[in-house]
GROMACS .gro file of C-alpha atoms in nm:
model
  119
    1UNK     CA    1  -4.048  -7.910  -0.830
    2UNK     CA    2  -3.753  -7.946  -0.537
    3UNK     CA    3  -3.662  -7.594  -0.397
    4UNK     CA    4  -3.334  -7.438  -0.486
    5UNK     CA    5  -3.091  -7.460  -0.213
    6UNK     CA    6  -2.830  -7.210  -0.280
    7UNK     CA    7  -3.062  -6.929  -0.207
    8UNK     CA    8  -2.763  -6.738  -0.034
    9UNK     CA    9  -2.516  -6.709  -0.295
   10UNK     CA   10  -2.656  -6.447  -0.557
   11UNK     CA   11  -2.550  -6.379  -0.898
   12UNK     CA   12  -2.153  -6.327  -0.852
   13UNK     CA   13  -1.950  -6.498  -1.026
   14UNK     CA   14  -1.639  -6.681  -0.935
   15UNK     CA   15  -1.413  -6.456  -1.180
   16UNK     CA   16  -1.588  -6.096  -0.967
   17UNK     CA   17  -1.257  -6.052  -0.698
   18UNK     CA   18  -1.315  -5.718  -0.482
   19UNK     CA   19  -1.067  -5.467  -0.593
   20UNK     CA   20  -0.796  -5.369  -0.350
   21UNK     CA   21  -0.754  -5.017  -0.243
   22UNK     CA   22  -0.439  -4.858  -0.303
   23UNK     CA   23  -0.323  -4.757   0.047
   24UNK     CA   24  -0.191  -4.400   0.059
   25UNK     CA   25   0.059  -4.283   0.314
   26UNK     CA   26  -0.039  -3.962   0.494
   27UNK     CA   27   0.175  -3.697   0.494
   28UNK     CA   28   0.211  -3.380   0.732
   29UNK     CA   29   0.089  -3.064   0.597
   30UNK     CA   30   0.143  -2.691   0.739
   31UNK     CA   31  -0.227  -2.517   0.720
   32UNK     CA   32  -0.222  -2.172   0.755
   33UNK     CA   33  -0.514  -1.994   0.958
   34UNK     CA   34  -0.620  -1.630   0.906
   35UNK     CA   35  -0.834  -1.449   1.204
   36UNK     CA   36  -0.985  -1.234   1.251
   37UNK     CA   37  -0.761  -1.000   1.404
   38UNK     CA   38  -0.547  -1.047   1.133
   39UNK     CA   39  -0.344  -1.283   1.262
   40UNK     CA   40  -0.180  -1.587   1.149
   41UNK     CA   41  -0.182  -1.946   1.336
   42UNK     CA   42   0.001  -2.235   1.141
   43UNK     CA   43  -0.155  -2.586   1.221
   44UNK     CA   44  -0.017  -2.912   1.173
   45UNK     CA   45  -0.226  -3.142   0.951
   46UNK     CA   46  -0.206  -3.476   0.818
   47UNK     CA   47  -0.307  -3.483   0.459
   48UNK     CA   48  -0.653  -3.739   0.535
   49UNK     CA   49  -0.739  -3.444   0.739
   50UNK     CA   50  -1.122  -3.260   0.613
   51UNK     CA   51  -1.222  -2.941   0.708
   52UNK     CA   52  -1.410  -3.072   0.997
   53UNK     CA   53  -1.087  -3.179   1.165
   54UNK     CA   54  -0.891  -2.809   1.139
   55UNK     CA   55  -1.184  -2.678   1.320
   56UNK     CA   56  -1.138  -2.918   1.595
   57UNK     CA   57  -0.745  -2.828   1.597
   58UNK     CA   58  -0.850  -2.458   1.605
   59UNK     CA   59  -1.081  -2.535   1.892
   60UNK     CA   60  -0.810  -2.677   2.109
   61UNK     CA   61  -0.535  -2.375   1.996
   62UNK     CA   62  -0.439  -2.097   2.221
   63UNK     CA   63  -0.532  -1.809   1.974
   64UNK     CA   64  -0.895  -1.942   1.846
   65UNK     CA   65  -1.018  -2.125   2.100
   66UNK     CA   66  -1.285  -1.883   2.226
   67UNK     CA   67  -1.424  -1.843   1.858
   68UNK     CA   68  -1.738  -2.026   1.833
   69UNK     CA   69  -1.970  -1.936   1.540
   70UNK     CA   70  -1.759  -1.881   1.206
   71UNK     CA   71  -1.674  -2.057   0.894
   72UNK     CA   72  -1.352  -2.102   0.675
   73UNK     CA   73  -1.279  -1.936   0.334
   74UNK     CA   74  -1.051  -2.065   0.088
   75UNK     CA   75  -0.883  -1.796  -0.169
   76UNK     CA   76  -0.995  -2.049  -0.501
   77UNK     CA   77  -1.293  -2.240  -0.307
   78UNK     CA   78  -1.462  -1.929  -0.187
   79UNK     CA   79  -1.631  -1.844   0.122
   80UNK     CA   80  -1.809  -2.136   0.368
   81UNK     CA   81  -1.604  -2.479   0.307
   82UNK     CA   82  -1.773  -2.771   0.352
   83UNK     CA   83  -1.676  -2.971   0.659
   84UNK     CA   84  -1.612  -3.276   0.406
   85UNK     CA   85  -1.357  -3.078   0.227
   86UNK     CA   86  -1.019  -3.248   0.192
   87UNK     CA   87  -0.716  -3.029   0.316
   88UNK     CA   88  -0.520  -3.178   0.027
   89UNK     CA   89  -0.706  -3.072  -0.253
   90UNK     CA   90  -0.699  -2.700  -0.094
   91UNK     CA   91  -0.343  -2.532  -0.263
   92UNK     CA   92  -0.219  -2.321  -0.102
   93UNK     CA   93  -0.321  -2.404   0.217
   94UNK     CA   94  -0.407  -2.077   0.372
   95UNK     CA   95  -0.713  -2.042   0.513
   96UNK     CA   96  -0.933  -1.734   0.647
   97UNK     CA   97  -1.176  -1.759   0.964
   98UNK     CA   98  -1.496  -1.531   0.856
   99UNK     CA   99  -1.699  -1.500   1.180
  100UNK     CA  100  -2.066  -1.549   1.123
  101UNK     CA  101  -2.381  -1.422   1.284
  102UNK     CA  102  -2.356  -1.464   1.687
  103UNK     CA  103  -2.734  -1.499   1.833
  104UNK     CA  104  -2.777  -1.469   2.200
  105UNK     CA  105  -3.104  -1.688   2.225
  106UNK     CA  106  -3.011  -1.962   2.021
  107UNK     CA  107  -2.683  -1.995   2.245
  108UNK     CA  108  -2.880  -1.979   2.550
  109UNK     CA  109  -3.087  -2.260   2.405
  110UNK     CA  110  -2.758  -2.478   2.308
  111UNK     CA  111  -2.607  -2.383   2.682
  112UNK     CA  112  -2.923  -2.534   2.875
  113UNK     CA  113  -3.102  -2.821   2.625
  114UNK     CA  114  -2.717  -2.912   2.507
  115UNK     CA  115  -2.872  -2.936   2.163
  116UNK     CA  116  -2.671  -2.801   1.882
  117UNK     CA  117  -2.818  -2.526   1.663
  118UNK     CA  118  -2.833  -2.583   1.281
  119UNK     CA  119  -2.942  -2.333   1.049
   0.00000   0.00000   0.00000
C-alpha cells in the first residue's frame, strides 16, 4: 500500500470556521480602597482590570505604597480575593486591605536571594 500524504491536515472539516470573539470595549471604573487606617483611596480602573492589577496601582499610590504583605476583602466575596478576580464582576466596588502576617526572616530572605516568598 502507497502512504497517505495528507498526514498534516487532521480530522476538521471544511464546514468547522473558528468562532469570532465578541470584542468588548473597556470601560473606566472608580474602585474604592479601604486601609487600614481607615482610610479611603479611590483608584481608577479599567473594567479588564483583575485583582492582580489594583494591587499594582496600590503599590505605586501615595497612601499604600509602603504596605507590603496584605490581601483584599470584598463585602459579598469574602476575605482573600484571588489575584484572577475580575474587578467587574465585584459590585460595589469597594474594597478593604486586611494586612496579613509580617515575618522578619522570610523578608530578610526575599531582600538578599530576591526570591519571592509563597506560603
Amino acid at each position: 500500500m502507497a502512504p497517505k500524504t495528507s498526514r498534516g491536515k487532521g480530522n476538521k472539516g471544511k464546514g468547522d470556521k473558528k468562532r469570532k470573539e465578541e470584542k468588548v470595549v473597556p470601560s473606566v471604573i472608580d474602585i474604592t480602597v479601604v486601609t487600614p487606617y481607615e482610610s479611603q483611596v479611590t483608584l481608577k480602573g479599567i473594567s479588564t482590570d483583575k485583582i492582580l492589577d489594583v494591587k499594582k496601582l496600590l503599590g505605586s499610590h501615595v497612601e499604600t505604597c509602603h504596605l507590603t504583605n496584605y490581601s483584599l476583602s470584598h463585602v459579598a466575596r469574602g476575605h482573600r480575593l484571588n489575584d484572577g478576580v475580575e474587578i467587574v464582576s465585584l459590585k460595589p466596588c469597594v474594597l478593604k486591605i486586611e494586612e496579613g502576617m509580617f515575618f522578619f526572616y522570610a523578608a530578610l530572605f526575599v531582600f538578599y536571594f530576591h526570591i519571592p516568598f509563597s506560603k
